[in-house]
Amino acid sequence: MAMRLALILFYASMTASLVFGLADPSWWMLPAALAGWYVADAASGLIHMYMDYRPTREGLGLDRLYFYEGSRESAEYQAMFRAAMRKLNPIERLVYDFKNHHPRPHALGRRKLGRQINSTVVFGTLPLSLLLNAACVAFAPPGWLVIGLLVMLVGGTYAQYFHGTLHRETNPWFVQMMRATGLLMTPEAHEKHHATLRQDFSTNCGWSNPVLNRVFAAMRARGRMADAGLEPR
Ligand SMILES: [Zn+2]
Ligand SMILES: [Zn+2]
């Protein structure tokens, strides 16, 4: 119930900013939208990088879940999974999902939309969207800026959904269309991440991957992002 209210508030807040932005149209909206899409892609990559390499909390049985060899449909596994997930906060659940998606990428594709976007909305894009509403009232920013920020929020909100579409055989028409125009990356391009786990962390359009790959290499050179964080212990 609380989640449904949060989603209603989120979409109402985004619609309010959209109406505000469109009331002041200009050609600057196009580059602003592309820039917003780029920033959302970079955010998806930075968060993915952090989650992949952030160690999980020990002693919760996450290692047993991760390395479980029997059937994941079994009652034993399902009970273990639910018990472990209850002890995690939403960020820790995301951390586990990112790590788990490396050996089992299709699990992410099967997750329901809510599991993919709800924590992003509650902890990320809803507060930012409300701030944008407040900024519209207080400072009356130009329409192109509002549209660019809105596009960024849309890209950020659906980042895990878009990542999931890279690990699913069938996708809605708009995903195919966005891939064809380069607004979303292809599964082949995302394979480069899964091949090494050391590059191409961005999962929306992938435009920011060349820059983020340099960031990752620089952090590794400083001894950060150690391989030990990649799997639960
Ligand atoms: Zn990863
Ligand atoms: Zn993936």
CSV table of N, CA and C and ligand atoms in Angstrom, one decimal, residues 48 52 98 101-102 193 197 201, ligand 1:
chain,number,residue,atom,x,y,z
A,48,HIS,N,26.2,0.3,-10.6
A,48,HIS,CA,26.5,-1.1,-10.9
A,48,HIS,C,27.9,-1.4,-10.5
A,52,ASP,N,28.6,-4.2,-7.6
A,52,ASP,CA,29.3,-5.4,-8.0
A,52,ASP,C,30.5,-5.7,-7.0
A,98,PHE,N,22.8,-7.7,-7.9
A,98,PHE,CA,23.8,-7.4,-8.9
A,98,PHE,C,24.8,-8.6,-8.9
A,101,HIS,N,23.4,-11.8,-10.4
A,101,HIS,CA,23.1,-11.7,-11.8
A,101,HIS,C,24.3,-12.1,-12.7
A,102,HIS,N,25.5,-12.1,-12.1
A,102,HIS,CA,26.6,-12.5,-12.9
A,102,HIS,C,26.6,-14.0,-13.3
A,193,HIS,N,30.5,-6.9,-20.5
A,193,HIS,CA,30.6,-6.7,-19.0
A,193,HIS,C,30.7,-8.1,-18.4
A,197,LEU,N,33.7,-8.7,-16.0
A,197,LEU,CA,33.2,-8.0,-14.8
A,197,LEU,C,34.1,-6.8,-14.5
A,201,PHE,N,30.1,-1.2,-17.4
A,201,PHE,CA,29.1,-1.3,-16.3
A,201,PHE,C,27.8,-0.7,-16.6
B,1,ZN,ZN,28.1,-6.5,-13.0
